[in-house]
Tab-separated table of C-alpha atoms and ligand atoms in Angstrom:
chain	number	residue	atom	x	y	z
P	198	MET	CA	31.725	-99.304	172.069
P	199	THR	CA	28.565	-98.000	173.457
P	200	ASP	CA	26.219	-100.295	174.428
P	201	ALA	CA	22.250	-100.210	172.848
P	202	THR	CA	20.426	-99.379	175.829
P	203	THR	CA	22.984	-96.244	176.262
P	204	ILE	CA	22.480	-95.152	172.810
P	205	SER	CA	18.566	-95.516	173.168
P	206	LYS	CA	18.661	-93.505	175.941
P	207	ASN	CA	20.741	-90.813	174.642
P	208	ILE	CA	18.515	-90.554	171.395
P	209	ALA	CA	15.545	-90.053	173.422
P	210	ALA	CA	17.376	-87.234	175.417
P	211	ILE	CA	18.325	-85.717	171.889
P	212	ARG	CA	14.615	-86.000	170.692
P	213	GLN	CA	13.749	-84.463	173.632
P	214	ARG	CA	16.071	-81.427	173.218
P	215	ILE	CA	15.043	-81.153	169.671
P	216	TRP	CA	11.443	-80.908	170.285
P	217	ALA	CA	11.945	-78.046	173.330
P	218	ALA	CA	14.119	-76.098	170.766
P	219	GLU	CA	11.571	-76.166	168.226
P	220	LYS	CA	9.152	-75.098	170.672
P	221	GLU	CA	10.873	-72.415	171.955
P	222	SER	CA	11.749	-70.949	168.640
P	223	GLY	CA	8.092	-71.143	167.469
P	224	ARG	CA	8.880	-74.018	165.065
P	225	GLN	CA	6.636	-76.866	163.861
P	226	ALA	CA	7.371	-79.953	166.013
P	227	GLY	CA	9.285	-82.469	163.862
P	228	SER	CA	10.738	-79.633	161.357
P	229	VAL	CA	14.122	-80.657	162.509
P	230	LYS	CA	15.640	-83.841	161.227
P	231	LEU	CA	18.240	-85.847	163.404
P	232	MET	CA	21.223	-87.131	161.777
P	233	ALA	CA	23.600	-89.527	163.707
P	234	VAL	CA	27.319	-88.939	163.221
P	235	SER	CA	28.939	-92.159	163.367
P	236	LYS	CA	32.800	-91.564	162.657
P	237	THR	CA	34.963	-93.886	164.730
P	238	ARG	CA	32.041	-95.571	165.787
P	239	SER	CA	30.922	-99.498	164.697
P	240	ALA	CA	28.347	-101.022	162.490
P	241	ALA	CA	26.967	-102.606	165.640
P	242	GLU	CA	26.629	-98.937	166.972
P	243	ILE	CA	24.919	-97.914	163.874
P	244	ALA	CA	22.315	-100.673	164.029
P	245	ALA	CA	21.339	-99.657	167.320
P	246	VAL	CA	20.712	-96.026	165.927
P	247	LEU	CA	18.630	-97.749	163.322
P	248	THR	CA	16.450	-99.405	165.925
P	249	GLU	CA	15.464	-96.327	167.459
P	250	GLY	CA	14.203	-95.224	164.075
P	251	VAL	CA	16.977	-92.941	163.152
P	252	ASN	CA	18.149	-93.565	159.509
P	253	ASP	CA	20.385	-90.626	158.386
P	254	ILE	CA	23.817	-91.620	159.117
P	255	GLY	CA	26.457	-89.078	158.407
P	256	GLU	CA	30.384	-90.192	158.171
P	257	ASN	CA	33.310	-88.058	157.566
P	258	TYR	CA	36.007	-90.660	155.973
P	259	LEU	CA	35.449	-92.576	152.940
P	260	GLN	CA	37.121	-95.937	153.611
P	261	GLU	CA	35.765	-96.032	157.040
P	262	ALA	CA	32.230	-95.366	155.638
P	263	LEU	CA	32.299	-97.831	152.913
P	264	ASN	CA	33.551	-100.798	155.354
P	265	LYS	CA	30.393	-100.225	157.290
P	266	GLN	CA	28.146	-99.591	154.277
P	267	GLN	CA	29.208	-103.418	153.645
P	268	GLU	CA	28.333	-104.361	157.011
P	269	LEU	CA	25.016	-102.807	156.839
P	270	ALA	CA	24.278	-103.745	153.448
P	271	GLY	CA	20.332	-104.294	153.116
P	272	GLU	CA	19.149	-101.914	155.963
P	273	ALA	CA	17.190	-98.694	154.780
P	274	ILE	CA	20.123	-96.018	155.435
P	275	CYS	CA	20.324	-92.453	154.170
P	276	TRP	CA	23.832	-91.963	154.142
P	277	HIS	CA	25.367	-88.571	154.325
P	278	PHE	CA	29.106	-87.830	153.681
P	279	ILE	CA	30.039	-84.797	155.712
P	280	GLY	CA	33.821	-84.932	155.544
P	281	PRO	CA	36.507	-83.115	153.718
P	282	ILE	CA	36.639	-84.202	150.355
P	283	GLN	CA	39.773	-84.872	148.210
P	284	SER	CA	39.127	-84.755	144.209
P	285	ASN	CA	40.113	-88.480	143.666
P	286	LYS	CA	37.737	-89.805	146.108
P	287	THR	CA	34.256	-88.090	144.439
P	288	ARG	CA	33.682	-91.365	142.387
P	289	GLN	CA	33.275	-93.549	144.993
P	290	ILE	CA	31.247	-90.733	147.273
P	291	ALA	CA	29.053	-89.845	144.003
P	292	GLU	CA	28.176	-93.866	143.883
P	293	GLN	CA	27.710	-94.618	147.484
P	294	PHE	CA	25.986	-91.842	149.180
P	295	ASP	CA	22.594	-90.216	149.248
P	296	TRP	CA	23.810	-86.652	150.389
P	297	VAL	CA	26.861	-84.822	150.711
P	298	HIS	CA	27.210	-81.756	152.656
P	299	SER	CA	30.916	-80.887	152.414
P	300	VAL	CA	31.100	-79.528	148.882
P	301	ASP	CA	33.394	-76.698	149.497
P	302	ARG	CA	34.353	-75.685	145.866
P	303	LEU	CA	33.175	-75.708	142.337
P	304	LYS	CA	35.688	-78.531	140.970
P	305	ILE	CA	33.955	-80.848	143.240
P	306	ALA	CA	30.507	-80.082	142.767
P	307	ARG	CA	31.217	-80.659	138.880
P	308	ARG	CA	33.147	-83.992	139.698
P	309	LEU	CA	30.180	-85.132	141.870
P	310	SER	CA	27.784	-84.580	138.951
P	311	GLU	CA	29.857	-86.159	136.386
P	312	GLN	CA	30.506	-89.260	138.344
P	313	ARG	CA	26.958	-89.641	139.841
P	314	PRO	CA	25.594	-92.816	138.114
P	315	THR	CA	22.554	-91.677	136.021
P	316	ASP	CA	20.378	-94.607	137.152
P	317	LEU	CA	20.498	-93.390	140.449
P	318	ALA	CA	18.365	-90.144	141.685
P	319	PRO	CA	20.525	-86.920	141.636
P	320	LEU	CA	22.930	-86.717	144.451
P	321	ASN	CA	21.743	-84.197	147.038
P	322	ILE	CA	24.301	-81.564	147.993
P	323	CYS	CA	24.730	-78.709	150.155
P	324	LEU	CA	27.623	-76.373	149.794
P	325	GLN	CA	29.675	-75.865	153.326
P	326	VAL	CA	30.122	-72.301	154.088
P	327	ASN	CA	33.556	-71.274	156.080
P	328	ILE	CA	30.804	-68.956	158.062
P	329	SER	CA	33.653	-67.769	160.544
P	330	ASN	CA	36.089	-67.142	157.882
P	331	GLU	CA	38.388	-69.737	159.990
P	332	GLU	CA	41.938	-70.239	158.065
P	333	SER	CA	41.929	-73.772	159.238
P	334	LYS	CA	38.400	-74.671	157.935
P	335	SER	CA	37.369	-75.949	154.607
P	336	GLY	CA	34.035	-74.042	153.032
P	337	PHE	CA	33.341	-71.548	150.620
P	338	ALA	CA	33.803	-68.027	151.667
P	339	VAL	CA	30.523	-66.239	151.503
P	340	GLU	CA	31.072	-64.297	148.643
P	341	ALA	CA	32.498	-67.411	146.558
P	342	VAL	CA	29.322	-69.196	147.404
P	343	LEU	CA	27.249	-66.342	145.530
P	344	ALA	CA	29.769	-66.373	142.769
P	345	ASP	CA	29.459	-70.181	141.968
P	346	ALA	CA	25.970	-71.275	143.058
P	347	SER	CA	24.588	-70.561	139.731
P	348	SER	CA	27.319	-72.732	138.048
P	349	ILE	CA	26.522	-75.553	140.438
P	350	ALA	CA	22.735	-75.227	140.417
P	351	ALA	CA	22.896	-75.733	136.408
P	352	LEU	CA	24.920	-79.253	137.038
P	353	PRO	CA	22.585	-82.020	135.923
P	354	ASN	CA	23.320	-84.939	138.504
P	355	ILE	CA	23.007	-83.005	141.533
P	356	ARG	CA	20.396	-81.275	143.215
P	357	LEU	CA	21.428	-78.110	145.341
P	358	ARG	CA	19.556	-78.569	148.525
P	359	GLY	CA	21.044	-75.830	150.849
P	360	LEU	CA	23.874	-74.826	153.135
P	361	MET	CA	26.127	-76.734	155.608
P	362	ALA	CA	28.394	-74.884	158.460
P	363	ILE	CA	30.527	-75.605	161.154
P	364	PRO	CA	30.888	-72.338	163.117
P	365	ALA	CA	33.853	-71.599	164.984
P	366	ALA	CA	33.373	-73.515	168.622
P	367	THR	CA	32.362	-71.307	171.042
P	368	LYS	CA	30.017	-71.800	174.406
P	369	ASP	CA	28.541	-68.820	174.337
P	370	PRO	CA	24.895	-69.229	172.880
P	371	ALA	CA	24.711	-65.620	171.470
P	372	ALA	CA	27.906	-66.158	169.502
P	373	GLN	CA	26.458	-69.537	168.278
P	374	ARG	CA	23.495	-67.981	167.157
P	375	ALA	CA	25.069	-65.383	165.409
P	376	SER	CA	27.163	-67.380	163.291
P	377	PHE	CA	23.786	-69.617	162.472
P	378	ALA	CA	21.967	-66.327	161.454
P	379	ALA	CA	24.575	-65.600	159.142
P	380	VAL	CA	24.059	-68.976	157.365
P	381	ARG	CA	20.323	-68.397	157.375
P	382	THR	CA	20.676	-64.900	155.906
P	383	LEU	CA	23.008	-66.330	153.136
P	384	LEU	CA	20.266	-68.984	152.186
P	385	ALA	CA	17.737	-66.377	151.811
P	386	GLN	CA	20.028	-64.460	149.267
P	387	LEU	CA	20.447	-67.619	147.269
P	388	LYS	CA	16.778	-68.163	147.199
P	389	GLN	CA	16.486	-64.978	145.623
P	390	GLN	CA	19.269	-65.351	143.412
P	391	LEU	CA	18.156	-68.960	142.026
P	392	PRO	CA	14.644	-69.676	142.630
P	393	GLU	CA	14.676	-72.653	140.748
P	394	CYS	CA	16.988	-74.807	143.300
P	395	PRO	CA	14.854	-76.221	146.263
P	396	TRP	CA	17.164	-74.508	149.017
P	397	ASP	CA	15.385	-76.319	151.885
P	398	THR	CA	18.205	-77.625	153.803
P	399	LEU	CA	20.315	-76.032	156.419
P	400	SER	CA	22.246	-78.565	157.868
P	401	MET	CA	23.806	-76.898	161.088
P	402	GLY	CA	24.171	-77.684	164.922
P	403	MET	CA	26.263	-80.468	166.714
P	404	SER	CA	26.129	-81.641	170.240
P	405	GLY	CA	27.244	-78.413	171.821
P	406	ASP	CA	25.265	-75.757	169.561
P	407	MET	CA	22.299	-77.575	168.385
P	408	GLU	CA	19.849	-75.243	170.116
P	409	ALA	CA	21.073	-72.154	168.808
P	410	ALA	CA	21.260	-73.787	165.344
P	411	ILE	CA	17.446	-74.597	165.454
P	412	ALA	CA	16.561	-71.388	166.815
P	413	GLU	CA	18.057	-69.931	163.503
P	414	GLY	CA	16.405	-72.479	161.155
P	415	ALA	CA	18.551	-75.579	161.136
P	416	THR	CA	16.505	-78.357	159.259
P	417	ILE	CA	18.957	-80.922	160.260
P	418	VAL	CA	21.397	-81.206	163.092
P	419	ARG	CA	24.565	-83.534	162.916
P	420	ILE	CA	24.928	-85.078	166.317
P	421	GLY	CA	27.900	-87.441	167.419
P	422	SER	CA	29.037	-87.438	170.701
P	423	ASP	CA	25.721	-86.744	172.410
P	424	ILE	CA	24.455	-90.053	170.730
P	425	PHE	CA	27.471	-92.280	170.936
P	426	GLY	CA	29.477	-90.483	173.665
P	427	PRO	CA	32.398	-88.812	173.681
P	428	ARG	CA	35.152	-89.702	171.200
P	429	GLN	CA	38.309	-91.194	172.235
L	764	LIG	C1	31.898	-84.878	164.151
L	764	LIG	C2	31.094	-83.925	163.377
L	764	LIG	C3	29.797	-83.713	163.817
L	764	LIG	C4	29.429	-84.110	165.179
L	764	LIG	O1	29.720	-83.610	166.398
L	764	LIG	P1	29.401	-83.826	167.690
L	764	LIG	O2	30.065	-82.458	168.164
L	764	LIG	O3	30.175	-85.149	167.994
L	764	LIG	O4	27.922	-83.787	167.989
L	764	LIG	C5	28.768	-83.089	163.207
L	764	LIG	N1	29.463	-82.717	161.980
L	764	LIG	C6	30.502	-82.840	161.455
L	764	LIG	C7	30.914	-82.164	159.772
L	764	LIG	C8	31.717	-83.535	162.045
L	764	LIG	O5	32.701	-83.810	161.667
C-alpha cells in the first residue's frame, strides 16, 4: 500500500513531466490527460488519486475493477477498461465502464454495442493496435484496423474515439517515438477514411515512455507505477 502523501508527490511529478513534454513538443498546456492505472491497487489508493483531482481511472481485470467500483460508489470517476477482453465479459464491461481502450476485434466491438444499456451514453472505445507486430500482444494488425473500422463505426451504442497502443518495451527514445509515430499516422488515415467519427483520442504512453508518446500526439497517458510505485 502506497500512502496518500507519496501518491500526491508522485502525481505532482507526473504533472510536471506532462507539462514539460507538452511544452517541448509545442503542444498546448493541458492537452494531455492523465489516467491513473490502478491494477493491483486498493480502493484507498484510488481515493488518494481522486483527492489530487485525477478522475480517470484505468483497470485491467474485470472482477478486480468491479470490487473497487463498489467500494468507491458515489465518487465521480471516469472508469476506463484497458485489459484483455474475453467475449464472456463484455456485458459487464459494457454496463460498468465509460471507456474501453482495448477493443481488439470486430466481434468484441459488436458485443459491446449490443450490450451497452441504452439509457447510458454510448460507450467510448479505442481500437487497440498491435503496432510492433508482437506475437504475444493483443490488438488489431494495422491492415485489420483499416479493414474493420467502418463496420465498427456503424455500431449504434459505441463511439469510436481513437486508437490505443502498447509498443514493444524499449528504453531507446527514438525507437519509442517511431512506434508512436506509426500510431499517429494510422489515426490520420482513419480520419480520412471515416470523417464522421470523432477520432480525437490517442491513448499511448506509460511510465517509461510517456514523453515519447506526448511528442507524437498522445491525448491520454496511462500511468501506473510512477503514481503508485512499482508493482509487486
Ligand atoms: C499496467 C498498464 C499501464 C501502466 O503501466 P506503467 O508502466 O505501470 O505506467 C498502462 N497501460 C496498460 C494497458 C497497462 O496494462
